[in-house]
Amino acid sequence: MEAIWIYQFRLIVIGDSTVGKSCLLRRFTEGRFTDVSDPTVGVDFFARLIEIEPGKRIKLQLWDTAGQERFRSITRAYYRNSVGGLLIFDLTNRRSFQHLKNWLDEAKMHMQPYQIVFLLVGHKCDLTNLRQVSREEAEQTALAFGMKYIETSAKDGVNVEESFNILTRDIYERVRNGDITIQEDWEGVKSGFVPNVVHSSEEAVKPGRKCPC
Ligand SMILES: Nc1nc2c(ncn2[C@@H]2O[C@H](COP(=O)(O)OP(=O)(O)OP(=O)(O)O)[C@@H](O)[C@H]2O)c(=O)[nH]1
Ligand SMILES: [Mg+2]
């Protein structure tokens, strides 16, 4: 029997305000982009299924956090139950790149005793003329953090699918090889939902036959 989804992963999206977290999530879950996007208040929730192998789907629960400092006490509660995260900066805003280490330290402090698999994302790659961080520099930072790196644009739809796919596949591999285990008091990974078994035609009551009950 084919499962509707074999695992559910909870992912958190973090980074400075205005780097484009909500737009990236909206593009991924709703396939649209808007130039006007209100700052997130506290935490928003998105969800999507992705197919990891033919017939095998993973449900992603996506927590979109506010980058603004005043919401930090709310957002930090979401690290502990996340298995993966997108650590995002804006390629046209050097300060958002310089703040990455602070975001990572904050995550490490609040995810204990669990681990989060992160992907570093350089966002707004469509704004090539305004770029303030080179690909090489970002790749070196990702290496130092022990993460993969990708450049995305919600506006042009560049690498949006790929970023979530890379992170989901990384987590999936770690679940399969036992590096990440499902635990009762942790929401990071849940095992799948399988619909009720449908009786085969042989088991079904045939017309004219006596009811087995
Ligand atoms: N050019 C360009 N602009 C983008 C892109 N993604 C987002 N933006 C713009 O960046 C601004 C901020 O986007 P948001 O997604 O609201 O930023 P955020 O990171 O969610 O901000 P907070 O919720 O305050 O943490 C908006 O004006 C978006 O239109 C992109 O890929 N390219
Ligand atoms: Mg937002």
mmCIF file of C-alpha atoms and ligand atoms in Angstrom:
data_model
loop_
_atom_site.group_PDB
_atom_site.id
_atom_site.type_symbol
_atom_site.label_atom_id
_atom_site.label_comp_id
_atom_site.label_asym_id
_atom_site.label_seq_id
_atom_site.Cartn_x
_atom_site.Cartn_y
_atom_site.Cartn_z
ATOM 1 C CA MET A 1 0.000 0.000 0.000
ATOM 2 C CA GLU A 2 1.412 3.355 -1.060
ATOM 3 C CA ALA A 3 1.764 5.871 1.756
ATOM 4 C CA ILE A 4 0.372 9.378 1.283
ATOM 5 C CA TRP A 5 3.605 10.592 2.820
ATOM 6 C CA ILE A 6 6.351 8.500 4.327
ATOM 7 C CA TYR A 7 7.781 11.196 6.595
ATOM 8 C CA GLN A 8 6.918 14.639 7.798
ATOM 9 C CA PHE A 9 9.857 17.033 8.266
ATOM 10 C CA ARG A 10 9.601 20.307 10.129
ATOM 11 C CA LEU A 11 11.784 23.029 8.622
ATOM 12 C CA ILE A 12 12.488 26.504 9.946
ATOM 13 C CA VAL A 13 13.433 29.530 7.829
ATOM 14 C CA ILE A 14 15.623 32.160 9.477
ATOM 15 C CA GLY A 15 17.589 35.293 8.597
ATOM 16 C CA ASP A 16 17.385 39.105 8.854
ATOM 17 C CA SER A 17 14.171 40.978 8.169
ATOM 18 C CA THR A 18 13.564 41.740 4.444
ATOM 19 C CA VAL A 19 15.991 39.084 3.130
ATOM 20 C CA GLY A 20 12.960 37.457 1.444
ATOM 21 C CA LYS A 21 12.044 34.459 3.636
ATOM 22 C CA SER A 22 8.274 34.819 3.230
ATOM 23 C CA CYS A 23 8.541 35.435 -0.529
ATOM 24 C CA LEU A 24 10.675 32.328 -0.986
ATOM 25 C CA LEU A 25 8.158 30.232 0.957
ATOM 26 C CA ARG A 26 5.211 31.707 -0.912
ATOM 27 C CA ARG A 27 6.892 30.963 -4.236
ATOM 28 C CA PHE A 28 7.594 27.381 -3.117
ATOM 29 C CA THR A 29 4.133 26.645 -1.713
ATOM 30 C CA GLU A 30 1.849 28.850 -3.850
ATOM 31 C CA GLY A 31 3.972 29.436 -6.971
ATOM 32 C CA ARG A 32 3.596 33.221 -6.890
ATOM 33 C CA PHE A 33 5.666 36.322 -6.140
ATOM 34 C CA THR A 34 4.557 39.759 -4.992
ATOM 35 C CA ASP A 35 6.741 42.882 -4.785
ATOM 36 C CA VAL A 36 4.857 43.992 -1.697
ATOM 37 C CA SER A 37 5.322 41.696 1.301
ATOM 38 C CA ASP A 38 4.457 42.659 4.869
ATOM 39 C CA PRO A 39 6.989 41.843 7.587
ATOM 40 C CA THR A 40 6.128 38.578 9.321
ATOM 41 C CA VAL A 41 4.640 38.968 12.777
ATOM 42 C CA GLY A 42 5.994 36.212 15.014
ATOM 43 C CA VAL A 43 5.771 33.013 12.981
ATOM 44 C CA ASP A 44 3.821 31.948 9.883
ATOM 45 C CA PHE A 45 3.113 28.436 8.717
ATOM 46 C CA PHE A 46 3.313 26.881 5.236
ATOM 47 C CA ALA A 47 3.171 23.256 4.052
ATOM 48 C CA ARG A 48 3.894 21.252 0.913
ATOM 49 C CA LEU A 49 4.400 17.680 -0.183
ATOM 50 C CA ILE A 50 7.431 16.791 -2.271
ATOM 51 C CA GLU A 51 8.179 13.549 -4.073
ATOM 52 C CA ILE A 52 11.544 12.204 -2.965
ATOM 53 C CA GLU A 53 11.389 9.000 -5.027
ATOM 54 C CA PRO A 54 8.684 7.809 -7.403
ATOM 55 C CA GLY A 55 5.601 7.201 -5.225
ATOM 56 C CA LYS A 56 7.382 8.325 -2.031
ATOM 57 C CA ARG A 57 6.360 11.696 -0.710
ATOM 58 C CA ILE A 58 7.544 13.788 2.202
ATOM 59 C CA LYS A 59 5.363 16.360 3.891
ATOM 60 C CA LEU A 60 7.183 19.568 4.720
ATOM 61 C CA GLN A 61 5.919 21.707 7.573
ATOM 62 C CA LEU A 62 7.547 25.076 7.055
ATOM 63 C CA TRP A 63 7.929 27.670 9.794
ATOM 64 C CA ASP A 64 8.501 31.173 8.494
ATOM 65 C CA THR A 65 9.994 33.265 11.288
ATOM 66 C CA ALA A 66 10.067 37.043 11.677
ATOM 67 C CA GLY A 67 13.515 38.538 11.182
ATOM 68 C CA GLN A 68 12.752 41.545 13.339
ATOM 69 C CA GLU A 69 14.509 41.529 16.720
ATOM 70 C CA ARG A 70 11.309 42.287 18.673
ATOM 71 C CA PHE A 71 9.868 38.850 17.768
ATOM 72 C CA ARG A 72 12.959 36.893 18.790
ATOM 73 C CA SER A 73 11.415 35.535 22.008
ATOM 74 C CA ILE A 74 8.573 33.993 19.953
ATOM 75 C CA THR A 75 10.681 32.597 17.122
ATOM 76 C CA ARG A 76 13.297 30.930 19.305
ATOM 77 C CA ALA A 77 10.656 28.490 20.577
ATOM 78 C CA TYR A 78 10.527 26.902 17.095
ATOM 79 C CA TYR A 79 14.143 25.718 16.824
ATOM 80 C CA ARG A 80 13.829 22.764 19.128
ATOM 81 C CA ASN A 81 11.200 20.968 17.041
ATOM 82 C CA SER A 82 12.846 21.548 13.656
ATOM 83 C CA VAL A 83 14.950 18.974 11.825
ATOM 84 C CA GLY A 84 16.095 21.313 9.059
ATOM 85 C CA GLY A 85 16.494 24.968 8.276
ATOM 86 C CA LEU A 86 17.141 27.496 5.562
ATOM 87 C CA LEU A 87 19.616 30.124 6.758
ATOM 88 C CA ILE A 88 18.967 33.043 4.420
ATOM 89 C CA PHE A 89 20.772 36.265 3.582
ATOM 90 C CA ASP A 90 20.129 38.865 0.888
ATOM 91 C CA LEU A 91 22.887 38.963 -1.762
ATOM 92 C CA THR A 92 22.301 42.729 -2.083
ATOM 93 C CA ASN A 93 22.558 43.412 1.666
ATOM 94 C CA ARG A 94 25.981 42.784 3.180
ATOM 95 C CA ARG A 95 24.772 43.267 6.734
ATOM 96 C CA SER A 96 22.393 40.321 6.381
ATOM 97 C CA PHE A 97 25.443 38.231 5.382
ATOM 98 C CA GLN A 98 27.464 39.494 8.367
ATOM 99 C CA HIS A 99 24.615 38.523 10.716
ATOM 100 C CA LEU A 100 24.610 34.856 9.655
ATOM 101 C CA LYS A 101 26.880 33.779 12.487
ATOM 102 C CA ASN A 102 24.513 35.385 15.034
ATOM 103 C CA TRP A 103 21.577 33.480 13.538
ATOM 104 C CA LEU A 104 23.491 30.233 13.675
ATOM 105 C CA ASP A 105 24.562 30.800 17.293
ATOM 106 C CA GLU A 106 20.957 31.586 18.212
ATOM 107 C CA ALA A 107 19.775 28.379 16.513
ATOM 108 C CA LYS A 108 22.453 26.256 18.195
ATOM 109 C CA MET A 109 21.548 27.640 21.591
ATOM 110 C CA HIS A 110 17.847 26.839 21.228
ATOM 111 C CA MET A 111 17.779 23.569 19.266
ATOM 112 C CA GLN A 112 19.407 21.555 22.070
ATOM 113 C CA PRO A 113 19.528 18.602 22.533
ATOM 114 C CA TYR A 114 18.638 18.076 18.847
ATOM 115 C CA GLN A 115 20.496 19.037 15.677
ATOM 116 C CA ILE A 116 19.262 21.052 12.708
ATOM 117 C CA VAL A 117 20.486 20.339 9.165
ATOM 118 C CA PHE A 118 20.972 23.760 7.546
ATOM 119 C CA LEU A 119 21.257 24.970 3.970
ATOM 120 C CA LEU A 120 22.781 28.414 3.388
ATOM 121 C CA VAL A 121 20.756 30.471 0.898
ATOM 122 C CA GLY A 122 21.935 33.632 -0.889
ATOM 123 C CA HIS A 123 18.629 35.180 -1.968
ATOM 124 C CA LYS A 124 17.540 37.795 -4.586
ATOM 125 C CA CYS A 125 20.079 36.565 -7.159
ATOM 126 C CA ASP A 126 17.990 38.305 -9.852
ATOM 127 C CA LEU A 127 19.406 41.668 -8.664
ATOM 128 C CA THR A 128 22.823 41.044 -10.257
ATOM 129 C CA ASN A 129 23.854 44.738 -10.427
ATOM 130 C CA LEU A 130 23.214 45.278 -6.712
ATOM 131 C CA ARG A 131 25.140 42.247 -5.469
ATOM 132 C CA GLN A 132 27.273 42.900 -2.343
ATOM 133 C CA VAL A 133 28.414 39.324 -1.611
ATOM 134 C CA SER A 134 30.292 37.174 -4.131
ATOM 135 C CA ARG A 135 29.482 33.535 -4.697
ATOM 136 C CA GLU A 136 33.028 32.553 -3.654
ATOM 137 C CA GLU A 137 32.762 34.372 -0.328
ATOM 138 C CA ALA A 138 29.370 32.812 0.413
ATOM 139 C CA GLU A 139 30.639 29.348 -0.506
ATOM 140 C CA GLN A 140 33.579 29.742 1.895
ATOM 141 C CA THR A 141 31.219 30.763 4.670
ATOM 142 C CA ALA A 142 28.992 27.767 3.975
ATOM 143 C CA LEU A 143 32.052 25.512 4.115
ATOM 144 C CA ALA A 144 33.086 27.016 7.461
ATOM 145 C CA PHE A 145 29.544 26.472 8.783
ATOM 146 C CA GLY A 146 29.492 22.885 7.418
ATOM 147 C CA MET A 147 26.553 23.522 5.060
ATOM 148 C CA LYS A 148 25.759 23.450 1.372
ATOM 149 C CA TYR A 149 25.159 26.741 -0.442
ATOM 150 C CA ILE A 150 22.631 27.789 -3.083
ATOM 151 C CA GLU A 151 21.558 31.090 -4.691
ATOM 152 C CA THR A 152 17.836 31.719 -5.203
ATOM 153 C CA SER A 153 15.328 34.206 -6.536
ATOM 154 C CA ALA A 154 11.670 34.135 -5.578
ATOM 155 C CA LYS A 155 11.037 36.822 -8.193
ATOM 156 C CA ASP A 156 12.417 34.806 -11.129
ATOM 157 C CA GLY A 157 11.763 31.396 -9.583
ATOM 158 C CA VAL A 158 15.458 30.439 -9.628
ATOM 159 C CA ASN A 159 16.493 27.422 -7.520
ATOM 160 C CA VAL A 160 13.369 27.599 -5.360
ATOM 161 C CA GLU A 161 12.446 23.932 -5.874
ATOM 162 C CA GLU A 162 16.115 22.923 -5.749
ATOM 163 C CA SER A 163 16.792 24.551 -2.364
ATOM 164 C CA PHE A 164 13.975 22.665 -0.620
ATOM 165 C CA ASN A 165 14.821 19.488 -2.504
ATOM 166 C CA ILE A 166 18.488 19.559 -1.484
ATOM 167 C CA LEU A 167 17.642 20.107 2.177
ATOM 168 C CA THR A 168 14.889 17.467 2.199
ATOM 169 C CA ARG A 169 17.128 14.874 0.514
ATOM 170 C CA ASP A 170 19.941 15.557 2.997
ATOM 171 C CA ILE A 171 17.571 14.982 5.913
ATOM 172 C CA TYR A 172 16.011 11.929 4.246
ATOM 173 C CA GLU A 173 19.452 10.320 3.836
ATOM 174 C CA ARG A 174 20.263 10.952 7.487
ATOM 175 C CA VAL A 175 16.952 9.455 8.599
ATOM 176 C CA ARG A 176 17.531 6.401 6.408
ATOM 177 C CA ASN A 177 21.059 5.770 7.670
ATOM 178 C CA GLY A 178 20.044 6.295 11.307
ATOM 179 C CA ASP A 179 21.875 9.586 11.989
ATOM 180 C CA ILE A 180 18.488 11.148 12.704
ATOM 181 C CA THR A 181 15.933 9.108 14.617
ATOM 182 C CA ILE A 182 12.245 9.639 15.264
ATOM 183 C CA GLN A 183 11.520 10.454 18.893
ATOM 184 C CA GLU A 184 8.225 10.682 20.692
ATOM 185 C CA ASP A 185 8.776 14.017 22.386
ATOM 186 C CA TRP A 186 10.192 15.683 19.250
ATOM 187 C CA GLU A 187 8.277 17.072 16.249
ATOM 188 C CA GLY A 188 11.247 17.341 13.856
ATOM 189 C CA VAL A 189 10.514 14.056 12.038
ATOM 190 C CA LYS A 190 7.287 12.091 12.095
ATOM 191 C CA SER A 191 6.729 8.814 10.316
ATOM 192 C CA GLY A 192 4.203 8.534 7.556
ATOM 193 C CA PHE A 193 0.516 8.347 7.252
ATOM 194 C CA VAL A 194 -0.775 5.269 5.438
ATOM 195 C CA PRO A 195 -4.459 5.197 4.503
ATOM 196 C CA ASN A 196 -6.670 2.344 5.699
ATOM 197 C CA VAL A 197 -6.115 -0.904 3.841
ATOM 198 C CA VAL A 198 -8.738 -1.418 1.143
ATOM 199 C CA HIS A 199 -9.998 -4.983 1.061
ATOM 200 C CA SER A 200 -9.053 -6.956 -2.017
ATOM 201 C CA SER A 201 -11.855 -8.089 -4.319
ATOM 202 C CA GLU A 202 -11.473 -11.650 -3.008
ATOM 203 C CA GLU A 203 -12.261 -10.515 0.527
ATOM 204 C CA ALA A 204 -15.242 -8.435 -0.534
ATOM 205 C CA VAL A 205 -18.633 -10.042 -0.095
ATOM 206 C CA LYS A 206 -19.800 -11.379 -3.418
ATOM 207 C CA PRO A 207 -23.466 -11.088 -4.403
ATOM 208 C CA GLY A 208 -25.388 -14.139 -3.342
ATOM 209 C CA ARG A 209 -22.760 -15.117 -0.751
ATOM 210 C CA LYS A 210 -23.558 -15.117 2.922
ATOM 211 C CA CYS A 211 -22.323 -12.200 4.968
ATOM 212 C CA PRO A 212 -19.243 -13.436 6.933
ATOM 213 C CA CYS A 213 -20.309 -11.626 10.123
HETATM 214 N N1 LIG B 1 14.254 41.353 -6.349
HETATM 215 C C1 LIG B 1 13.782 40.492 -5.448
HETATM 216 N N2 LIG B 1 13.104 40.920 -4.377
HETATM 217 C C2 LIG B 1 12.654 40.005 -3.491
HETATM 218 C C3 LIG B 1 12.880 38.616 -3.638
HETATM 219 N N3 LIG B 1 12.328 37.975 -2.582
HETATM 220 C C4 LIG B 1 11.783 38.917 -1.823
HETATM 221 N N4 LIG B 1 11.969 40.148 -2.344
HETATM 222 C C5 LIG B 1 11.507 41.415 -1.793
HETATM 223 O O1 LIG B 1 12.099 41.623 -0.515
HETATM 224 C C6 LIG B 1 11.190 42.284 0.368
HETATM 225 C C7 LIG B 1 11.076 41.530 1.695
HETATM 226 O O2 LIG B 1 10.545 40.239 1.460
HETATM 227 P P1 LIG B 1 9.945 39.309 2.624
HETATM 228 O O3 LIG B 1 9.789 37.956 2.047
HETATM 229 O O4 LIG B 1 8.749 39.931 3.215
HETATM 230 O O5 LIG B 1 11.131 39.356 3.695
HETATM 231 P P2 LIG B 1 11.237 38.525 5.059
HETATM 232 O O6 LIG B 1 12.613 37.959 5.117
HETATM 233 O O7 LIG B 1 10.121 37.558 5.161
HETATM 234 O O8 LIG B 1 11.096 39.666 6.158
HETATM 235 P P3 LIG B 1 10.544 39.492 7.702
HETATM 236 O O9 LIG B 1 9.231 38.823 7.631
HETATM 237 O O10 LIG B 1 10.444 40.887 8.243
HETATM 238 O O11 LIG B 1 11.590 38.722 8.444
HETATM 239 C C8 LIG B 1 9.866 42.428 -0.392
HETATM 240 O O12 LIG B 1 9.763 43.736 -0.902
HETATM 241 C C9 LIG B 1 9.990 41.430 -1.524
HETATM 242 O O13 LIG B 1 9.249 41.805 -2.660
HETATM 243 C C10 LIG B 1 13.607 38.183 -4.797
HETATM 244 O O14 LIG B 1 13.875 37.000 -5.041
HETATM 245 N N5 LIG B 1 14.039 39.166 -5.658
HETATM 246 MG MG MG B 2 8.555 37.367 6.444
#
